C-alpha atoms as one frame of an Amber mdcrd trajectory, in Angstrom:
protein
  13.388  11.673 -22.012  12.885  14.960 -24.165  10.822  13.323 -26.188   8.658
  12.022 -23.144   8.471  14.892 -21.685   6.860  16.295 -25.351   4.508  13.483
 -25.161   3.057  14.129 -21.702   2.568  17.981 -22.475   0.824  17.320 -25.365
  -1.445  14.693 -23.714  -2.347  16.717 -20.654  -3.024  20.240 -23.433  -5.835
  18.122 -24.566  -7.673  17.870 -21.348 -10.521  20.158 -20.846 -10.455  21.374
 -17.306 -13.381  21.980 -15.590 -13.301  24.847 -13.241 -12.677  23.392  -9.664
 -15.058  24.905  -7.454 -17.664  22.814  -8.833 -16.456  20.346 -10.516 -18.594
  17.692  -9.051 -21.808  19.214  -9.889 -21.493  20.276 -13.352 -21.886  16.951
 -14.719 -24.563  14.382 -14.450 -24.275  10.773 -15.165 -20.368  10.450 -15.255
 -17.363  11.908 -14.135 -13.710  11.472 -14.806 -11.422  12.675 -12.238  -7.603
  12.338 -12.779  -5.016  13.423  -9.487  -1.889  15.587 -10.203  -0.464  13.958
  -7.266   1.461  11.511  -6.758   1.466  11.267  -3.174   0.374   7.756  -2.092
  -1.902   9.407   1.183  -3.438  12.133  -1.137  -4.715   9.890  -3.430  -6.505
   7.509  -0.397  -7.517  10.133   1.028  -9.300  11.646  -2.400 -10.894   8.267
  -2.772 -12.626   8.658   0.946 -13.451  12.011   0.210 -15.666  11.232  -2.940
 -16.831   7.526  -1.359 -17.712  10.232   1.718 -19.378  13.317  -0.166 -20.125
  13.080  -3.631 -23.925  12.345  -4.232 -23.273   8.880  -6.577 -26.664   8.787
  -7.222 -26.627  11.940  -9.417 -22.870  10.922 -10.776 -20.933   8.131 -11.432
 -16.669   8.585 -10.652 -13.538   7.080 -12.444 -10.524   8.402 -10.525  -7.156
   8.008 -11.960  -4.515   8.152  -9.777  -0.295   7.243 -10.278   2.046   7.171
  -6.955   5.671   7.175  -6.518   7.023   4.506  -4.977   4.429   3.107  -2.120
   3.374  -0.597  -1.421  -0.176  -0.258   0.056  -1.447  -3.217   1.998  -5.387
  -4.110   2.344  -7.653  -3.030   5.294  -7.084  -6.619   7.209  -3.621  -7.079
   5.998  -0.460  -7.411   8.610   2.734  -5.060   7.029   5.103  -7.460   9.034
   3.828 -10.466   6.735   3.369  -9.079   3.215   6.469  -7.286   3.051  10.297
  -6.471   3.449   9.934  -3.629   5.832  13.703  -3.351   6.195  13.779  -2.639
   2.775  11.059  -0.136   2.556  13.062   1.846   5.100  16.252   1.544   3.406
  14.757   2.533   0.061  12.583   5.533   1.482   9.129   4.069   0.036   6.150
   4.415   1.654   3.909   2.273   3.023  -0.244   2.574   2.810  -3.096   0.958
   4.569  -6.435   1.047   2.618  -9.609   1.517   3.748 -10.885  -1.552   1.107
 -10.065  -5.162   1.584  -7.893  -6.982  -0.656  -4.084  -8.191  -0.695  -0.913
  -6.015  -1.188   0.412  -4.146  -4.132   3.606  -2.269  -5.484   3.143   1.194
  -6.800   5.539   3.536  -8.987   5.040   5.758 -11.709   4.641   2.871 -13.987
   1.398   1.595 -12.263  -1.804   3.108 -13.044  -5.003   3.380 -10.055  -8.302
   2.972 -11.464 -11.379   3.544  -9.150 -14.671   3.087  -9.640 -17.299   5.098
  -7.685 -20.862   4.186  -7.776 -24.076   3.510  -5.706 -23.811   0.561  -3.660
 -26.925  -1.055  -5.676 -24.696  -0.114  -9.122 -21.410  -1.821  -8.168 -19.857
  -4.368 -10.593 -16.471  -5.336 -10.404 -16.570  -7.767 -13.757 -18.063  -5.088
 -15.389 -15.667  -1.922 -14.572 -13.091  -5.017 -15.442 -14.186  -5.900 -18.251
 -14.253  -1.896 -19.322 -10.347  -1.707 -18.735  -9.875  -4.781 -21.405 -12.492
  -3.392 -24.106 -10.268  -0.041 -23.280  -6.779  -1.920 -23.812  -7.911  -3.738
 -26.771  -9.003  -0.847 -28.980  -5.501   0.334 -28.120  -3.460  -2.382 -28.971
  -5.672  -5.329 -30.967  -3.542  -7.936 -30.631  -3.329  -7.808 -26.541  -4.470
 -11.032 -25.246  -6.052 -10.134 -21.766  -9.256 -11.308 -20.012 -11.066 -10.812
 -16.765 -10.240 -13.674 -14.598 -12.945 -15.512 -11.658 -10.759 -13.967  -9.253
 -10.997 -10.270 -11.089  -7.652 -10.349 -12.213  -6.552  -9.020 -15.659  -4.513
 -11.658 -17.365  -1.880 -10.983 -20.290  -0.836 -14.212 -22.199  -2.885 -16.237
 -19.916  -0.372 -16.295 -17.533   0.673 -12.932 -16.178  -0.972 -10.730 -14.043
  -1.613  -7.036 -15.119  -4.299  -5.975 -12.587  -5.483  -6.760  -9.164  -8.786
  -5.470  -7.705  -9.998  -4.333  -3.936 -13.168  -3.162  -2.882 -15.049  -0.990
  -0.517 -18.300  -1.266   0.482 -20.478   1.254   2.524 -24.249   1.309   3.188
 -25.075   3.162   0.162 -21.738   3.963  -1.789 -19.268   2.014  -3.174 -15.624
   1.609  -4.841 -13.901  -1.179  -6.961  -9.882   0.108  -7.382  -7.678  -1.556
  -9.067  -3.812  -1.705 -10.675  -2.710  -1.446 -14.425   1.005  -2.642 -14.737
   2.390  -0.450 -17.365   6.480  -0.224 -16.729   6.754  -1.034 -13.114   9.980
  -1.676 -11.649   9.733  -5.389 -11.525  12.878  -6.227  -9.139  11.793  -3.695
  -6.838   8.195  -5.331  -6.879   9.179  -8.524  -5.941  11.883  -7.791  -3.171
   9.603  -5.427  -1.344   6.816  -7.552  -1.531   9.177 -10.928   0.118   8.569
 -10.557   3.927  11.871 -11.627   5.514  10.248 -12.076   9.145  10.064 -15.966
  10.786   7.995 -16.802  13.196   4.431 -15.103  12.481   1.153 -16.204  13.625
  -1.424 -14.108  12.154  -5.323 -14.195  11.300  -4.847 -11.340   8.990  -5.713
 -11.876   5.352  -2.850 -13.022   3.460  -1.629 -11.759  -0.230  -1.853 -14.526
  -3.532   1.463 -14.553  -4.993   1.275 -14.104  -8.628   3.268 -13.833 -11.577
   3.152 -10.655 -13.007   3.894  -9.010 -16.571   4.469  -5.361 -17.806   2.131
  -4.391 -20.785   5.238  -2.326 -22.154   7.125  -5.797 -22.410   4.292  -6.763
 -24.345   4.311  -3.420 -26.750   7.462  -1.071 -26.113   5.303   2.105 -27.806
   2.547   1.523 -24.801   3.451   4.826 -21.701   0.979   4.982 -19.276  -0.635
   8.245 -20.526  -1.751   6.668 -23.292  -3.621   3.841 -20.751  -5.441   6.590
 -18.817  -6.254   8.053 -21.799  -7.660   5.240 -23.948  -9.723   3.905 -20.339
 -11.158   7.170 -19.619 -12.439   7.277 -23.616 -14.409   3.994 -23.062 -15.460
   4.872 -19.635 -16.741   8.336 -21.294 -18.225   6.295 -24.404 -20.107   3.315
 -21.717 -21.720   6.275 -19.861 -22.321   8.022 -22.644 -20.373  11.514 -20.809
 -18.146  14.183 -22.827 -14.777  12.743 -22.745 -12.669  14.794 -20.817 -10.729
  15.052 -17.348 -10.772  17.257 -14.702  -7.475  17.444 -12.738  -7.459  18.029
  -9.379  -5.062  18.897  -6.568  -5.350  16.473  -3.272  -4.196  19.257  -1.341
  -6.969  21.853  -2.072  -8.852  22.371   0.973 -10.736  24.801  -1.332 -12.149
  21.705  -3.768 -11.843  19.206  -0.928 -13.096  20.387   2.539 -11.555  18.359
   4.929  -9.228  16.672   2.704  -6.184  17.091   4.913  -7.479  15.737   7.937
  -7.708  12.368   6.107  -4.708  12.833   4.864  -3.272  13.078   7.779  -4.903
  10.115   9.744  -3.924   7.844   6.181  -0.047   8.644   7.813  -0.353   8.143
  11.023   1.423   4.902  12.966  -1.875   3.799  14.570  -3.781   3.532  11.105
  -0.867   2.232   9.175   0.721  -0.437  11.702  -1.810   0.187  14.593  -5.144
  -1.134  12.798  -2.770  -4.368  12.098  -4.683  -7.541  13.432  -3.284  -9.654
  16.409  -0.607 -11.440  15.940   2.287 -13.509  17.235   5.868 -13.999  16.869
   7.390 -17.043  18.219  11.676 -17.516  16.726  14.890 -18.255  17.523  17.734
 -15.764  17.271  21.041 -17.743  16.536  23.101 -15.099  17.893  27.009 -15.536
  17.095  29.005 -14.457  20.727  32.738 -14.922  20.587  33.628 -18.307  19.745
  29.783 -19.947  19.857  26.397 -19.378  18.883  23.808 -19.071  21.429  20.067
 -19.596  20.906  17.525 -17.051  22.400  13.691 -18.069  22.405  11.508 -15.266
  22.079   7.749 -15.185  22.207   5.736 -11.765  21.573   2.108 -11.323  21.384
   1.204  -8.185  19.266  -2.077  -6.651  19.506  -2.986  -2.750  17.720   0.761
  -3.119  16.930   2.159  -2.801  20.553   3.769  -5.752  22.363   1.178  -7.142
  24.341   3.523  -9.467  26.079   6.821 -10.465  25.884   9.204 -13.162  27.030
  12.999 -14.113  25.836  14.036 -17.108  26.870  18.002 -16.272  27.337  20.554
 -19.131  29.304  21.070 -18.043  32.794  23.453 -15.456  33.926  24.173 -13.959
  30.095  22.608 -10.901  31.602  22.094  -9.872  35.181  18.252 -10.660  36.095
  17.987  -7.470  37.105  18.889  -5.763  33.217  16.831  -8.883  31.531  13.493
  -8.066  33.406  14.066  -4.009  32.767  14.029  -5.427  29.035  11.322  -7.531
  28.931   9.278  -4.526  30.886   9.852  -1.952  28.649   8.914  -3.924  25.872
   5.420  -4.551  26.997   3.405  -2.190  25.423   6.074  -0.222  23.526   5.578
   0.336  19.450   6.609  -3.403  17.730   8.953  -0.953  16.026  12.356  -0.659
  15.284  12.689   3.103  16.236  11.115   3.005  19.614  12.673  -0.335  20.868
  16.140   1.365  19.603  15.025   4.421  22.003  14.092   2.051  24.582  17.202
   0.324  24.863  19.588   2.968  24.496  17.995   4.435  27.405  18.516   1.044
  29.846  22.172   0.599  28.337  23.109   4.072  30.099  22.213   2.056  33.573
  23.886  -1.155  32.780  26.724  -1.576  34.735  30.367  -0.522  33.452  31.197
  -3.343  31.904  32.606  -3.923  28.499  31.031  -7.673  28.390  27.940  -7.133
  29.770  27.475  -4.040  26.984  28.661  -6.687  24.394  26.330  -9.142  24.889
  23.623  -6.184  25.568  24.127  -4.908  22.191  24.018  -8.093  20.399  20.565
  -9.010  22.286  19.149  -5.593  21.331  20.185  -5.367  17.586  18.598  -9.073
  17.484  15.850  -7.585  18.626  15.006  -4.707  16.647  16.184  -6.942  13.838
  12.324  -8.932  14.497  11.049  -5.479  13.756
């Protein structure tokens, strides 16, 4: 870890900083920007900033970017769909919605973010792709990885390394995309496993894949070393002085404005609001006493609020009266956990005084939330 530690000091004293008040008009040509963040929101919101201000006719951007724990979904994605929510909560990482298109992804400290900024007449995915492998390959020879059709990066063949999204605007344009490095692999694949039944949705869905760390390919490979060797050939293709300028996502001072996107990146409406229509149609077996009873429930979800809402439960489990006070409050509520918890909790202190009828309350509600 000492030793680590050693390595990343060193790496970062050879960075020439530029100073930060004008860092993106110093240079012409090329520009390498690396974040000292690794706040999942911060770095989104630094790549709107520069797809939003920067003139990318005068520069071209590489932005390097690492996150702690985050999955980020794509612009059209549904969160209920491409991953374990549950789990997300449990673990305490985040979840991102993108501005660019694309499926979902896993980020940690062991994933590197690679963006691409250029004109929208001067974007190239294959060839920013095709920079990262040249990159990789004067590091470590005898890596065998290729651009895919699909613009993947393949190790082996096989495994994937690197996905790729894309943004598009009417005269700018960005191509991100991932560098596995030493990812946590089994946290990867259970977030990614959506556990929910049941949902209809037009929203685009994620390719499974199977996926490969390059430090299981070469133990001596860290991450800084990636950035490093990708920003050379990046400097070398554009024929720009190879060095980084770090900058602080939170410096209203470099980044006018920077916190209101921030912001809006967090918010419920943009992260589970902007989710497409959908519908949820199940079953809850739910075990009461000595049987198991079967509930029906049909929800249409539009902007991520219950749109309608029916449950299906056998007659006189609940009094009418509670059931329809259910099924109200539900329609238009948050399709969240949190707020249907809130929600219920609040009609519970009406119900009647009655330890059955708060029984079979409370196992209807946790079923509930449980969709969520």
């Amino acid at each position: 870890m000492v030793l680590q530690s050693l390595k990343n000091c060193l790496w970062l004293s050879c960075i020439r900083r530029t100073p930060k008040a004008c860092f993106w008009s110093t240079a012409s040509g090329g520009l390498i920007i690396q974040s000292v963040s690794n706040d999942v929101y911060q770095n989104l919101a630094v790549e709107d900033w520069i797809h939003d201000h920067m003139d990318l006719e005068k520069q071209q951007v590489l932005f390097l970017w690492r996150n702690s724990p985050a999955v980020v979904i794509g612009r059209h994605q549904n969160p209920w769909q491409e991953c374990n929510l549950r789990l997300l909560r449990q673990k305490n990482i985040k979840l991102a919605r993108r501005r660019s298109g694309g499926g979902t992804v896993y980020h940690d400290l062991g994933n590197i973010n690679l963006t691409f900024f250029t004109t929208r007449k001067k974007y190239e995915r294959m060839e920013n792709l095709k920079l990262v492998v040249k990159a990789l390959k004067a590091l470590r020879p005898q890596l065998d990885v290729h651009v895919t059709d699909r613009y993947d990066i393949l190790l082996d063949r096989q495994y994937k390394i690197s996905g790729t999204a894309a943004k598009l605007g009417r005269t700018s344009a960005y191509h991100h995309c991932t560098l596995l490095c030493n990812a946590d692999k089994f946290v990867l694949s259970s977030v990614l496993k959506s556990p929910y039944k049941g949902l209809k949705s037009n929203a685009t869905p994620s390719v499974p894949a199977s996926v490969k760390n390059l430090f299981e390919e070469d133990p001596s490979l860290n991450s800084e070393m990636l950035l490093d060797a990708i920003a050379k050939e990046y400097a070398t293709q554009h024929q720009i002085d190879h060095h980084i300028t770090v900058i602080n996502p939170a410096d209203e001072t470099l980044l006018p404005g920077i916190s209101n996107k921030t912001k809006e990146l967090q918010t419920w409406e943009w992260v589970y609001g902007k989710t497409p229509k959908f519908s949820v149609s199940t079953c809850l077996n739910m075990a009461h006493k000595d049987s198991v009873l079967d509930v029906k429930v049909n929800m249409d979800i539009k902007h991520g609020r219950i749109e309608v809402c029916n449950i299906d439960l056998p007659e006189q489990w609940l009094p009418p009266g509670l059931y329809s006070e259910l099924v109200k409050s539900l329609t238009g509520s948050k399709f969240c956990p949190n707020e249907t918890a809130a929600l219920v909790t609040t009609l519970l202190r009406v119900c009647p005084q009655d330890d059955e009828l708060h029984s079979r309350w409370s196992l209807l509600c946790e079923n509930m939330i449980m969709l969520m």
